[in-house]
Coordinates of C-alpha atoms and ligand atoms in Angstrom, one line a residue:
M1 CA 104.9 109.4 101.9
K2 CA 102.0 107.0 101.1
N3 CA 103.1 104.5 98.5
I4 CA 100.7 103.2 95.8
V5 CA 101.8 100.0 94.0
I6 CA 99.9 99.2 90.8
L7 CA 99.7 95.7 89.3
I8 CA 99.0 95.3 85.6
S9 CA 99.1 92.5 82.9
G10 CA 98.6 94.4 79.7
G11 CA 97.8 97.8 78.3
G12 CA 97.6 99.5 81.6
S13 CA 95.3 102.3 80.6
N14 CA 93.7 102.4 84.1
M15 CA 97.2 102.6 85.6
A16 CA 98.0 105.4 83.2
A17 CA 94.9 107.2 84.2
I18 CA 95.9 107.0 87.8
V19 CA 99.4 108.2 87.1
Q20 CA 98.2 111.1 85.0
T21 CA 95.7 112.1 87.6
A22 CA 98.3 111.9 90.3
E23 CA 100.6 114.2 88.2
A24 CA 97.8 116.6 87.2
Q25 CA 96.5 116.9 90.7
N26 CA 99.9 116.9 92.3
W27 CA 99.2 114.1 94.7
T28 CA 102.8 114.2 96.0
Q29 CA 102.2 117.6 97.6
R30 CA 98.4 117.5 98.2
L31 CA 98.0 113.9 99.5
N32 CA 101.6 113.1 100.4
A33 CA 101.2 110.1 98.1
Q34 CA 103.0 108.7 95.0
V35 CA 102.8 105.8 92.6
S36 CA 105.9 104.0 93.7
A37 CA 105.9 101.1 91.4
V38 CA 104.1 99.3 88.6
I39 CA 104.5 95.6 88.6
S40 CA 103.5 93.2 85.8
N41 CA 103.2 89.4 85.5
K42 CA 104.1 89.8 81.8
A43 CA 107.4 91.2 80.6
D44 CA 105.8 92.6 77.4
A45 CA 103.0 94.5 79.1
Q46 CA 102.7 97.8 77.3
G47 CA 101.9 99.6 80.5
L48 CA 105.5 99.1 81.7
V49 CA 106.7 101.4 78.9
F50 CA 104.4 104.2 80.1
A51 CA 105.4 103.7 83.7
K52 CA 109.1 103.9 82.9
A53 CA 108.5 107.0 80.8
H54 CA 106.9 108.6 83.9
G55 CA 109.9 107.8 86.1
I56 CA 108.1 105.1 88.0
A57 CA 110.0 102.0 89.2
T58 CA 108.8 98.8 87.3
A59 CA 109.3 95.1 87.9
V60 CA 108.2 91.9 86.3
V61 CA 107.2 88.8 88.2
D62 CA 106.5 86.2 85.5
H63 CA 103.9 83.7 86.6
K64 CA 105.1 81.2 84.0
A65 CA 108.5 80.9 85.8
F66 CA 106.6 79.1 88.6
A67 CA 104.8 76.6 86.5
N68 CA 107.0 73.7 87.5
Q69 CA 106.7 74.2 91.2
A70 CA 104.6 71.9 93.4
Q71 CA 102.2 74.8 94.1
P72 CA 102.7 77.3 91.3
R73 CA 100.0 79.8 92.3
E74 CA 101.3 80.0 95.9
A75 CA 104.9 80.3 94.7
F76 CA 104.1 83.1 92.3
D77 CA 102.0 85.0 94.9
A78 CA 104.8 84.7 97.4
A79 CA 107.3 86.1 94.9
L80 CA 104.9 88.8 93.9
M81 CA 104.3 89.7 97.6
T82 CA 108.1 90.0 98.2
E83 CA 108.4 92.4 95.2
V84 CA 105.3 94.4 96.2
D85 CA 106.5 94.7 99.8
T86 CA 109.9 96.2 98.8
H87 CA 107.8 99.3 97.9
Q88 CA 106.1 99.4 101.3
P89 CA 102.6 99.9 99.9
D90 CA 99.8 101.7 101.6
L91 CA 97.6 100.8 98.7
V92 CA 97.9 98.0 96.2
V93 CA 95.9 98.7 93.1
L94 CA 94.9 95.9 90.7
A95 CA 94.5 97.5 87.2
G96 CA 93.8 94.9 84.6
F97 CA 95.9 92.4 86.5
M98 CA 94.8 89.1 85.1
R99 CA 95.7 86.6 87.8
I100 CA 93.5 85.2 90.5
L101 CA 95.3 85.9 93.8
T102 CA 95.6 83.3 96.6
P103 CA 93.9 83.9 100.0
S104 CA 97.4 84.4 101.6
F105 CA 98.1 87.3 99.2
V106 CA 94.7 88.8 99.7
T107 CA 94.9 88.4 103.5
H108 CA 98.4 90.0 103.6
Y109 CA 97.1 93.2 102.0
A110 CA 93.7 93.2 103.7
G111 CA 92.3 96.7 103.8
R112 CA 94.8 98.0 101.2
L113 CA 94.0 96.0 98.1
I114 CA 91.5 97.2 95.5
N115 CA 90.4 96.2 92.0
I116 CA 88.4 97.5 89.1
H117 CA 86.0 95.1 87.3
P118 CA 84.3 95.9 84.0
S119 CA 80.7 95.2 85.1
L120 CA 78.2 96.5 87.6
L121 CA 79.0 94.0 90.4
P122 CA 77.5 91.9 91.8
A123 CA 76.4 91.2 88.1
F124 CA 78.9 89.4 86.0
P125 CA 81.9 88.5 88.1
G126 CA 84.6 86.8 86.2
L127 CA 85.6 87.1 82.5
N128 CA 83.9 88.2 79.3
T129 CA 81.6 90.6 81.1
H130 CA 80.6 92.7 78.1
A131 CA 79.7 89.7 75.9
R132 CA 77.6 88.3 78.8
A133 CA 75.9 91.7 79.4
L134 CA 75.0 91.8 75.7
E135 CA 73.8 88.3 75.6
M136 CA 71.5 88.9 78.6
G137 CA 70.0 92.0 76.8
C138 CA 71.2 94.4 79.5
K139 CA 70.2 98.0 78.8
F140 CA 73.0 99.3 81.0
A141 CA 76.5 98.2 81.8
G142 CA 79.4 99.7 83.7
A143 CA 82.4 99.2 86.0
T144 CA 83.0 98.7 89.7
V145 CA 85.9 99.6 91.9
H146 CA 85.9 97.3 94.9
R147 CA 87.9 96.0 97.8
V148 CA 89.5 92.6 97.1
T149 CA 88.4 89.7 99.3
T150 CA 89.2 86.0 98.9
E151 CA 86.0 85.6 96.8
L152 CA 86.6 86.6 93.2
D153 CA 85.1 90.0 92.2
H154 CA 83.4 90.5 95.6
G155 CA 84.2 92.9 98.4
D156 CA 82.9 96.3 99.4
I157 CA 81.9 98.5 96.4
L158 CA 83.9 101.8 96.5
A159 CA 82.7 103.3 93.2
Q160 CA 80.6 102.5 90.1
A161 CA 79.9 104.0 86.7
V162 CA 77.0 103.2 84.5
V163 CA 76.9 103.5 80.7
P164 CA 74.0 102.7 78.3
V165 CA 74.1 99.6 76.1
L166 CA 73.4 100.9 72.5
P167 CA 71.5 98.9 69.9
N168 CA 74.4 98.0 67.7
D169 CA 77.0 97.4 70.4
T170 CA 79.5 94.7 70.1
S171 CA 81.6 93.6 73.1
D172 CA 84.4 95.8 71.8
T173 CA 82.3 99.0 71.5
L174 CA 80.7 98.4 74.9
A175 CA 84.1 97.7 76.4
A176 CA 85.5 100.9 75.0
R177 CA 82.5 102.9 76.4
V178 CA 83.0 101.3 79.8
L179 CA 86.7 101.9 79.8
T180 CA 86.4 105.6 79.4
Q181 CA 84.4 105.6 82.6
E182 CA 86.9 103.3 84.4
H183 CA 89.5 106.0 83.7
L184 CA 87.4 108.5 85.6
I185 CA 86.2 106.5 88.6
Y186 CA 89.4 104.6 89.4
P187 CA 91.7 107.6 90.0
R188 CA 88.9 109.2 92.0
A189 CA 88.4 106.1 94.2
V190 CA 92.2 105.9 94.8
E191 CA 92.3 109.6 95.7
R192 CA 89.4 109.2 98.1
L193 CA 91.1 106.3 99.9
L194 CA 94.3 108.2 100.2
S195 CA 92.5 111.3 101.6
A196 CA 90.6 109.3 104.2
Ligands
GRF1 C1 89.7 96.9 82.2 O1 88.5 96.8 81.6 C2 89.6 96.4 83.6 O2 88.4 96.7 84.2 C3 89.7 94.9 83.4 O3 90.7 94.8 82.4 C4 90.7 95.9 81.6 C5 92.2 96.4 81.7 O4 92.4 97.5 81.0 N1 90.1 94.3 84.7 P1 93.8 98.3 81.2 O5 94.9 97.3 81.2 O6 93.7 99.1 82.4 O7 93.9 99.1 79.9

């Protein structure tokens, strides 16, 4: 069985879209693949409730618990890696996981680590993508599924979706329009990788 481990920090709607697609399309039978675990760096991440309700193992590795260490980021990533590895992942899926990962984490999962970013990369890496797209007067916005490399929001592009920017858009209305597309392209990209 191929194991998918999904990392979240909050609502987890992309994670939920992947889980629901896996159920609806019977990935267990068809792809010999399953979502084995959902792991969050925040104990109150709403997505954990959804994952548990769908019978998926969950875990929390709280980044704040490492704040006093000499190298907090490295210590957190090492603990996260240990947790992720207990599920023997074939694919590690970042879905609204709001931590920048260290090179040693990224290297450890080379070739099996992917992310979704709410912009048409290479435009607007980093935070506040929708506000920045509006500020620049972009006529189109979107989302990108990409492989994760040591450079933030870079790496091979696996899928993209484009939406129009409408005249009265705020970053919230634009984010909501982009998010509906994220929920379509992310499960599809995961499915394609598992079928390869
Ligand atoms: C999504 O827009 C994703 O692209 C970005 O953070 C948001 C997370 O949403 N990285 P959710 O937690 O999947 O609902």
